[in-house]
Structures are given as structure tokens and as C-alpha cells.
Short mmCIF file of C-alpha atoms and ligand atoms in Angstrom, two decimals:
data_model
loop_
_atom_site.label_atom_id
_atom_site.label_comp_id
_atom_site.label_asym_id
_atom_site.label_seq_id
_atom_site.Cartn_x
_atom_site.Cartn_y
_atom_site.Cartn_z
CA UNK A 1135 26.17 29.96 66.34
CA UNK A 1136 27.98 27.60 64.30
CA UNK A 1137 30.31 24.34 66.11
CA UNK A 1138 32.68 22.81 64.38
CA UNK A 1139 32.06 19.19 63.02
CA UNK A 1140 35.20 17.31 64.00
CA UNK A 1141 33.75 13.49 64.25
CA UNK A 1142 30.22 12.67 63.12
CA UNK A 1143 30.05 8.53 63.58
CA UNK A 1144 27.51 8.37 65.62
CA UNK A 1145 24.51 11.13 64.12
CA UNK A 1146 20.90 11.24 65.34
CA UNK A 1147 17.95 12.13 63.71
CA UNK A 1148 14.90 13.30 63.55
CA UNK A 1149 12.22 13.61 60.10
CA UNK A 1150 9.14 15.19 60.75
CA UNK A 1151 8.19 16.35 57.24
CA UNK A 1152 4.78 14.91 56.45
CA UNK A 1153 2.80 12.57 58.70
CA UNK A 1154 5.86 10.36 60.15
CA UNK A 1155 7.33 11.87 63.34
CA UNK A 1156 10.87 9.45 62.85
CA UNK A 1157 13.69 9.41 64.95
CA UNK A 1158 17.11 7.41 64.75
CA UNK A 1159 20.74 6.60 65.28
CA UNK A 1160 22.53 5.59 62.95
CA UNK A 1161 26.84 5.03 63.06
CA UNK A 1162 29.06 6.01 60.48
CA UNK A 1163 25.59 6.22 58.22
CA UNK A 1164 25.50 2.93 57.68
CA UNK A 1165 24.90 1.45 60.84
CA UNK A 1166 21.43 1.42 61.59
CA UNK A 1167 21.42 1.30 66.01
CA UNK A 1168 17.63 2.49 66.21
CA UNK A 1169 14.89 3.39 64.14
CA UNK A 1170 11.68 4.78 65.41
CA UNK A 1171 9.14 5.63 63.66
CA UNK A 1172 5.96 6.70 64.33
CA UNK A 1173 2.64 6.86 61.21
CA UNK A 1174 -0.51 9.70 61.14
CA UNK A 1175 -1.81 7.10 58.84
CA UNK A 1176 -4.23 6.32 60.55
CA UNK A 1177 -5.03 10.02 61.89
CA UNK A 1178 -5.31 10.85 58.21
CA UNK A 1179 -6.59 8.13 57.02
CA UNK A 1180 -10.38 9.51 57.56
CA UNK A 1181 -9.72 12.83 55.63
CA UNK A 1182 -7.96 11.14 52.10
CA UNK A 1183 -5.09 13.11 52.49
CA UNK A 1184 -2.40 14.91 55.41
CA UNK A 1185 -4.08 17.76 57.33
CA UNK A 1186 -1.59 20.07 58.48
CA UNK A 1187 -1.89 21.49 61.39
CA UNK A 1188 -3.06 17.76 62.68
CA UNK A 1189 -0.30 16.42 61.35
CA UNK A 1190 1.56 19.32 63.48
CA UNK A 1191 0.05 18.72 66.54
CA UNK A 1192 0.40 14.87 66.46
CA UNK A 1193 4.16 15.55 65.91
CA UNK A 1194 4.59 17.48 69.73
CA UNK A 1195 2.73 15.13 70.78
CA UNK A 1196 5.35 11.91 69.32
CA UNK A 1197 8.53 14.24 69.58
CA UNK A 1198 9.61 13.67 72.96
CA UNK A 1199 8.61 9.41 73.09
CA UNK A 1200 10.45 8.98 69.76
CA UNK A 1201 13.85 10.43 70.60
CA UNK A 1202 13.69 8.42 74.15
CA UNK A 1203 12.86 5.67 72.26
CA UNK A 1204 15.41 6.19 70.24
CA UNK A 1205 17.93 6.11 72.60
CA UNK A 1206 16.70 2.86 74.55
CA UNK A 1207 17.10 1.12 71.39
CA UNK A 1208 20.50 1.97 70.17
CA UNK A 1209 21.54 1.62 73.81
CA UNK A 1210 23.04 5.14 73.66
CA UNK A 1211 23.66 8.06 75.89
CA UNK A 1212 22.80 11.36 73.94
CA UNK A 1213 26.87 12.01 75.60
CA UNK A 1214 27.21 9.43 73.49
CA UNK A 1215 26.45 11.32 69.79
CA UNK A 1216 28.42 12.82 67.80
CA UNK A 1217 26.65 14.70 65.84
CA UNK A 1218 22.31 15.67 66.03
CA UNK A 1219 20.32 16.12 62.29
CA UNK A 1220 17.14 16.89 61.30
CA UNK A 1221 15.34 17.60 58.43
CA UNK A 1222 15.06 20.91 56.77
CA UNK A 1223 12.65 20.86 54.37
CA UNK A 1224 10.73 19.45 51.63
CA UNK A 1225 7.83 19.50 53.50
CA UNK A 1226 4.94 21.43 55.49
CA UNK A 1227 6.43 24.15 57.26
CA UNK A 1228 4.42 23.50 60.19
CA UNK A 1229 5.56 19.54 60.61
CA UNK A 1230 9.32 20.34 60.29
CA UNK A 1231 9.76 23.40 63.17
CA UNK A 1232 8.54 20.45 65.07
CA UNK A 1233 11.80 18.21 64.27
CA UNK A 1234 14.20 20.56 63.01
CA UNK A 1235 14.18 22.69 66.34
CA UNK A 1236 13.54 20.00 68.48
CA UNK A 1237 17.32 18.68 66.73
CA UNK A 1238 18.39 22.36 67.37
CA UNK A 1239 17.33 21.63 71.20
CA UNK A 1240 19.94 18.79 71.19
CA UNK A 1241 22.49 19.75 69.56
CA UNK A 1242 22.79 22.81 71.77
CA UNK A 1243 22.43 20.82 75.04
CA UNK A 1244 24.79 18.65 74.12
CA UNK A 1245 27.46 21.20 72.86
CA UNK A 1246 26.95 18.92 69.66
CA UNK A 1247 27.35 19.76 65.69
CA UNK A 1248 23.05 19.90 64.24
CA UNK A 1249 23.58 18.87 60.53
CA UNK A 1250 20.18 20.21 58.28
CA UNK A 1251 19.43 18.01 55.63
CA UNK A 1252 17.19 18.30 53.01
CA UNK A 1253 14.56 14.80 52.84
CA UNK A 1254 14.89 14.13 48.85
CA UNK A 1255 18.86 13.57 49.18
CA UNK A 1256 17.82 11.52 52.37
CA UNK A 1257 15.34 9.70 50.69
CA UNK A 1258 18.67 8.46 48.18
CA UNK A 1259 20.89 8.32 51.60
CA UNK A 1260 18.68 4.83 52.30
CA UNK A 1261 20.80 3.28 49.64
CA UNK A 1262 23.13 3.66 51.87
CA UNK A 1263 22.17 1.83 54.85
CA UNK A 1264 23.19 -1.94 55.33
CA UNK A 1265 25.14 -1.30 52.04
CA UNK A 1266 28.53 -0.75 50.69
CA UNK A 1267 27.06 1.67 48.23
CA UNK A 1268 28.82 4.63 46.69
CA UNK A 1269 28.67 7.27 44.19
CA UNK A 1270 28.41 7.71 40.78
CA UNK A 1271 25.07 6.32 40.03
CA UNK A 1272 21.82 7.91 38.84
CA UNK A 1273 19.07 7.56 41.24
CA UNK A 1274 15.24 7.10 41.25
CA UNK A 1275 13.08 9.76 43.46
CA UNK A 1276 10.11 8.82 43.61
CA UNK A 1277 7.92 9.45 46.81
CA UNK A 1278 4.56 11.17 47.55
CA UNK A 1279 5.96 14.20 46.70
CA UNK A 1280 8.06 14.03 43.76
CA UNK A 1281 9.64 12.17 40.32
CA UNK A 1282 12.80 12.53 39.50
CA UNK A 1283 15.67 11.53 38.22
CA UNK A 1284 19.23 12.21 40.18
CA UNK A 1285 22.71 12.37 38.58
CA UNK A 1286 24.94 11.48 42.36
CA UNK A 1287 28.08 12.11 40.65
CA UNK A 1288 30.03 12.06 43.99
CA UNK A 1289 29.17 12.76 47.39
CA UNK A 1290 29.21 16.31 47.25
CA UNK A 1291 27.53 16.57 43.81
CA UNK A 1292 24.47 15.66 42.89
CA UNK A 1293 22.93 17.17 39.57
CA UNK A 1294 18.72 16.65 39.06
CA UNK A 1295 18.21 15.93 35.68
CA UNK A 1296 14.54 15.92 35.76
CA UNK A 1297 11.40 15.42 37.33
CA UNK A 1298 7.83 15.25 37.13
CA UNK A 1299 5.97 18.35 35.73
CA UNK A 1300 2.68 17.77 37.17
CA UNK A 1301 1.11 15.37 39.39
CA UNK A 1302 4.56 13.53 41.69
CA UNK A 1303 4.37 9.25 41.18
CA UNK A 1304 3.12 9.52 44.76
CA UNK A 1305 1.06 11.21 44.15
CA UNK A 1306 -0.63 9.70 41.28
CA UNK A 1307 -0.74 6.62 42.57
CA UNK A 1308 -2.88 7.94 45.63
CA UNK A 1309 -5.18 9.98 43.47
CA UNK A 1310 -5.91 6.63 41.15
CA UNK A 1311 -6.64 4.89 44.14
CA UNK A 1312 -8.58 7.05 45.23
CA UNK A 1313 -11.15 7.18 41.99
CA UNK A 1314 -11.56 3.64 42.67
CA UNK A 1315 -12.51 4.14 45.97
CA UNK A 1316 -9.22 3.30 47.81
CA UNK A 1317 -8.76 3.99 51.21
CA UNK A 1318 -5.07 6.88 51.93
CA UNK A 1319 -2.80 6.03 51.06
CA UNK A 1320 -4.09 4.37 48.37
CA UNK A 1321 -0.14 3.07 46.39
CA UNK A 1322 0.60 0.58 48.63
CA UNK A 1323 -3.25 -1.52 47.59
CA UNK A 1324 -3.27 -0.41 44.35
CA UNK A 1325 0.58 -1.75 43.80
CA UNK A 1326 -1.92 -5.46 45.58
CA UNK A 1327 -4.15 -5.20 43.85
CA UNK A 1328 -2.42 -4.78 40.34
CA UNK A 1329 -0.61 -8.13 41.20
CA UNK A 1330 -3.51 -9.47 40.82
CA UNK A 1331 -4.20 -7.90 37.54
CA UNK A 1332 -3.79 -7.57 33.71
CA UNK A 1333 -1.53 -5.30 32.81
CA UNK A 1334 -2.58 -5.00 28.42
CA UNK A 1335 -6.08 -4.91 29.97
CA UNK A 1336 -6.09 -1.25 29.51
CA UNK A 1337 -3.79 0.11 26.86
CA UNK A 1338 -3.18 3.96 28.78
CA UNK A 1339 -0.97 5.85 26.23
CA UNK A 1340 2.31 7.20 27.61
CA UNK A 1341 3.09 10.76 28.22
CA UNK A 1342 5.39 12.30 26.00
CA UNK A 1343 7.83 14.25 27.65
CA UNK A 1344 11.06 16.03 26.66
CA UNK A 1345 14.12 14.55 27.75
CA UNK A 1346 14.45 13.82 31.43
CA UNK A 1347 11.15 14.74 32.65
CA UNK A 1348 7.33 13.01 33.26
CA UNK A 1349 4.64 14.15 33.09
CA UNK A 1350 1.29 12.20 35.31
CA UNK A 1351 -1.56 13.91 35.48
CA UNK A 1352 -2.90 13.21 31.92
CA UNK A 1353 -2.88 9.24 32.41
CA UNK A 1354 -4.44 9.57 36.10
CA UNK A 1355 -7.74 11.60 33.34
CA UNK A 1356 -7.52 8.54 31.15
CA UNK A 1357 -7.90 6.56 34.69
CA UNK A 1358 -10.44 8.42 35.29
CA UNK A 1359 -12.43 8.06 31.76
CA UNK A 1360 -12.03 4.17 32.21
CA UNK A 1361 -13.63 4.20 35.76
CA UNK A 1362 -16.21 6.18 34.65
CA UNK A 1363 -16.76 4.36 32.08
CA UNK A 1364 -18.19 1.38 34.38
CA UNK A 1365 -21.13 0.23 36.74
CA UNK A 1366 -19.73 0.65 40.03
CA UNK A 1367 -20.47 -3.30 40.85
CA UNK A 1368 -18.71 -3.89 38.01
CA UNK A 1369 -15.34 -2.11 37.51
CA UNK A 1370 -11.83 -4.09 36.82
CA UNK A 1371 -9.98 -3.01 40.12
CA UNK A 1372 -7.69 -5.19 38.80
CA UNK A 1373 -7.21 -5.13 36.12
CA UNK A 1374 -7.33 -0.39 35.84
CA UNK A 1375 -4.73 -1.22 38.81
CA UNK A 1376 -1.83 -3.92 36.26
CA UNK A 1377 -2.56 -1.23 33.68
CA UNK A 1378 -1.84 2.05 35.81
CA UNK A 1379 1.24 0.27 37.27
CA UNK A 1380 2.20 -0.73 34.29
CA UNK A 1381 2.09 2.11 32.20
CA UNK A 1382 3.96 4.70 35.66
CA UNK A 1383 6.90 1.72 35.83
CA UNK A 1384 7.75 1.59 32.03
CA UNK A 1385 7.96 5.48 32.01
CA UNK A 1386 10.33 5.64 34.44
CA UNK A 1387 12.16 2.78 33.51
CA UNK A 1388 12.89 4.84 29.69
CA UNK A 1389 13.72 7.67 32.32
CA UNK A 1390 16.27 5.42 34.24
CA UNK A 1391 17.79 3.46 30.83
CA UNK A 1392 18.41 6.33 29.11
CA UNK A 1393 19.71 8.56 31.76
CA UNK A 1394 22.35 5.08 31.89
CA UNK A 1395 23.37 5.32 28.48
CA UNK A 1396 24.26 9.01 28.93
CA UNK A 1397 26.23 9.34 31.80
CA UNK A 1398 27.80 5.54 30.96
CA UNK A 1399 26.93 4.68 34.84
CA UNK A 1400 26.91 1.30 35.95
CA UNK A 1401 25.18 1.73 38.93
CA UNK A 1402 21.11 2.64 39.66
CA UNK A 1403 19.95 3.16 42.79
CA UNK A 1404 15.50 3.81 43.60
CA UNK A 1405 14.16 5.58 46.35
CA UNK A 1406 11.68 7.75 48.10
CA UNK A 1407 8.17 5.96 49.54
CA UNK A 1408 7.38 4.38 45.50
CA UNK A 1409 10.12 2.67 45.47
CA UNK A 1410 8.65 -0.21 48.14
CA UNK A 1411 6.21 -0.66 44.61
CA UNK A 1412 6.75 -4.04 43.07
CA UNK A 1413 6.51 -3.81 39.93
CA UNK A 1414 9.12 -0.32 39.38
CA UNK A 1415 11.64 -2.95 41.84
CA UNK A 1416 10.98 -5.67 38.83
CA UNK A 1417 11.72 -3.88 35.96
CA UNK A 1418 15.09 -2.03 37.91
CA UNK A 1419 16.52 -4.49 38.84
CA UNK A 1420 15.27 -6.08 35.15
CA UNK A 1421 18.78 -3.86 34.34
CA UNK A 1422 21.03 -5.91 35.73
CA UNK A 1423 20.61 -7.76 32.97
CA UNK A 1424 22.34 -5.22 30.51
CA UNK A 1425 25.65 -4.70 32.86
CA UNK A 1426 23.29 -2.37 35.58
CA UNK A 1427 24.13 -2.60 38.87
CA UNK A 1428 20.25 -2.28 41.40
CA UNK A 1429 20.24 -0.56 44.51
CA UNK A 1430 17.11 -0.63 46.60
CA UNK A 1431 16.20 0.34 50.12
CA UNK A 1432 15.15 -2.42 52.78
CA UNK A 1433 11.17 -1.89 52.61
CA UNK A 1434 10.76 0.37 56.44
CA UNK A 1435 13.65 2.49 55.12
CA UNK A 1436 12.27 3.71 51.39
CA UNK A 1437 8.60 5.46 52.80
CA UNK A 1438 10.29 8.73 55.66
CA UNK A 1439 11.89 7.66 58.93
CA UNK A 1440 15.16 9.24 60.57
CA UNK A 1441 18.27 6.39 59.55
CA UNK A 1442 18.10 7.97 55.81
CA UNK A 1443 18.65 11.42 56.88
CA UNK A 1444 21.14 10.41 59.67
CA UNK A 1445 23.27 8.68 56.48
CA UNK A 1446 22.66 12.22 54.61
CA UNK A 1447 24.55 13.66 57.31
CA UNK A 1448 27.33 11.50 57.07
CA UNK A 1449 28.04 10.92 53.93
CA UNK A 1450 26.39 13.91 52.08
CA UNK A 1451 28.26 17.13 54.70
CA UNK A 1452 30.96 18.04 55.89
CA UNK A 1453 30.20 20.27 58.23
CA UNK A 1454 27.31 21.66 60.55
CA UNK A 1455 24.86 24.01 59.49
CA UNK A 1456 24.47 26.89 61.29
CA UNK A 1457 22.35 27.04 63.73
CA UNK A 1458 19.44 29.72 62.51
CA UNK A 1459 18.97 27.70 59.52
CA UNK A 1460 15.15 27.68 58.55
CA UNK A 1461 13.55 24.55 57.85
CA UNK A 1462 11.28 24.91 54.32
CA UNK A 1463 8.58 24.37 51.79
CA UNK A 1464 9.70 23.29 48.14
CA UNK A 1465 13.06 22.69 47.36
CA UNK A 1466 14.80 25.11 44.44
CA UNK A 1467 15.18 23.07 40.67
CA UNK A 1468 18.97 21.91 41.26
CA UNK A 1469 20.06 23.36 44.31
CA UNK A 1470 23.02 23.24 46.16
CA UNK A 1471 23.09 19.73 48.27
CA UNK A 1472 24.47 21.79 51.53
O1 LIG B 1226 8.71 8.86 50.88
P1 LIG B 1226 6.96 8.85 51.33
O2 LIG B 1226 6.63 8.31 52.59
O3 LIG B 1226 6.56 10.24 51.90
C1 LIG B 1226 6.96 11.39 50.65
O4 LIG B 1226 8.00 12.13 51.08
O5 LIG B 1226 6.45 12.06 49.60
O6 LIG B 1226 6.23 8.20 49.64
C2 LIG B 1226 4.66 8.08 50.38
C3 LIG B 1226 3.82 7.68 49.53
C4 LIG B 1226 3.01 7.59 48.53
O7 LIG B 1226 2.37 8.59 47.78
C5 LIG B 1226 2.28 6.32 49.17
O8 LIG B 1226 1.34 5.82 48.16
C6 LIG B 1226 3.68 6.07 48.18
O9 LIG B 1226 4.44 6.62 48.66
N1 LIG B 1226 3.70 4.22 48.32
C7 LIG B 1226 3.98 3.56 46.80
C8 LIG B 1226 4.00 2.27 47.57
N2 LIG B 1226 3.88 2.10 49.13
C9 LIG B 1226 4.04 4.07 49.14
N3 LIG B 1226 2.97 4.00 46.11
C10 LIG B 1226 3.85 2.38 45.18
N4 LIG B 1226 3.56 1.43 45.28
C11 LIG B 1226 3.21 0.59 46.55
N5 LIG B 1226 3.73 -0.14 47.25
ZN1 LIG B 1227 9.96 11.09 52.08
#
């Protein structure tokens, strides 16, 4: 069944692709009326990573609560919602099913359009929240599962210019953090320690990868070699973190600059969980020195949330999605937005 979208002013969205059960209500793609996130980080921390079956079960336990809370915070009744959106992928299939089916059920019960959203474009859309930014721009998308340079030409035309050929940026952060015994997910902790260290203490060579692609696995091995060369008690954790962070952030920004030069755009945004990183943000914002308008989402909209999914449904979709749309675990390279 396909319900036509006539008016999508107020959208409720549900996000459950990994370890956050989230529901939000957003007006006109920019104004957040409610943003509820139930995190499972504590559950998965003891295993050092996300366990898919446990994550899916926790989504089931949390889903009704986050939906009710989102209605309550926004002081909005289900009848006032113009469309219900859900993340269809990429992500963990068992997890995605919980959120997407909840969004479908709400759409059927209240006879409102259903909109399936790609999680990656959702991250990019976090930039539209509480801002007035519009395409064209270059987006640096850095999350636990993806690292991409994206050319957002318009609300209906997006091109992935390059991506990682091995580990995602956040994955590299989490793995390097683990090498040094930091708790999962280690990205944010590594960032904090890096700020107290010397970024020039260790010279890690930059991966030479063609075009706009990235590779982080060699860097991870180089860090492992350094870690092994010290006794545990003498490990210069802060300096290793700072040197790793310097390498990652300068590699990312170099490619963003190259993409800006090629497209001649004057705007750049950053998206995904790693967009919360202090050094990557600092280097991105320094692009304003060469006349680039840089935008980054508020910290709470960098990591997984449902407001970004609602915004994506509003801006990047001009039609409702078939109610039979299925979840998917991976994206095909340069797949169409809708
Ligand atoms: O976007 P996200 O919430 O989930 C995915 O869609 O993957 O990103 C989570 C990732 C994790 O790898 C986490 O360690 C990383 O974002 N992260 C950070 C920081 N905050 C979160 N990485 C580096 N520096 C940070 N401050
Ligand atoms: Zn994400």
C-alpha cells in the first residue's frame, strides 16, 4: 500500500539501526519538537562491542517508551503527525526491523504516509536541524560504520565521491582505543586523552589512497606496533592518542579540501558520530580561513538520533515510501537516495 504524501510539516521518525532506540518529532525538517534517545551503550560495553541479538531485544523493550516520551515532550497527539518515518538501513537487520515496523504500524493506524530513510543521508541531514543551511555542499560523513566524502548537489541529487576501503573512521577509533585498554566505545575517550597529548610525539605515515577514498587499517597496525614497544605501565597513552588523532584528522580534511576545490563549492558540513571529535571539528572550522562556510550539527545530533531521520524524510524525500519497503544491512555504492 502506498499513501500519497501531501503535507509533511510535522514528521515523527524512529531510529533503531544499531544500539540507540530513538524517536523524534520535527517540524519543517528543522525545528526539533522532541528528541528521545535510549542508549544501550552500558549493556554492550561489557562485551567490548555491539551484540546484535541483545541489541534487537533491547530495542523491543524500549520502543514503546521512546515513542510515548516523544509525543509527551512535543505535546503533540498522533493525529497531528503528517508522516511517520523510520530508518530502513544500513544497520543491523534485527534492530532495524523493530523501528521500521513501529513506524509502519503508526502510519497504518493513523492513515498517514510512511517514509523509509537511509541512515547515512540521515546523518548528513542532522546539519539542517536548527540551521538554515542548504545544498550544494560537501559532506564529510564519519561514523562507526562509514567514512565518506559526499557531494550533496541538491535535495534530490547526491553523489558519494569516495569512501573507506577498509575500516570506518569510528571503527578505527574504537579499535585503537581498545588496543590501549580504553572502554568501549573508545572514540570519545580517545579524543579526550588526545587533547592532553603531543600530536607530534609519534609520526604515523599517512595512507596513500587514490581519489577520495580512505584506508585506516595500516594506521591501526602502526599504532599496535608502538603500543607493543612499551611496557604497559610506561605506555604514553595521551601522546599515542594525540598522534593518531592528528593523522586521522589531517587525512580527512585534506580530502575535504580537494573535494571543495574540484566542485568549487563554498560550503562544507560534517556528519556522523565522529563529527563530535574535537580535532576534526577544529580542522573543519579552520576551512573558514579559505572562505568556506562550515557547518556541524550540535553534538547531540552527531551520534545516532531520530531527529536527523525526520529531517531527512522532510528534505530528501518528496514522496511516501511503499509500506512493503524492507530493511537492508549495507548500501550499494552510490545507490539512489530514495
Ligand atoms: O554515528 P554513530 O553514532 O553510529 C554509527 O552510525 O556508526 O557513530 C558512533 C561512532 C563510534 O565509533 C564512536 O566511538 C565515535 O562515533 N565517536 C567518536 C567521538 N564521539 C563518538 N570518535 C571520535 N571522537 C569523538 N569525540
Ligand atoms: Zn549512525
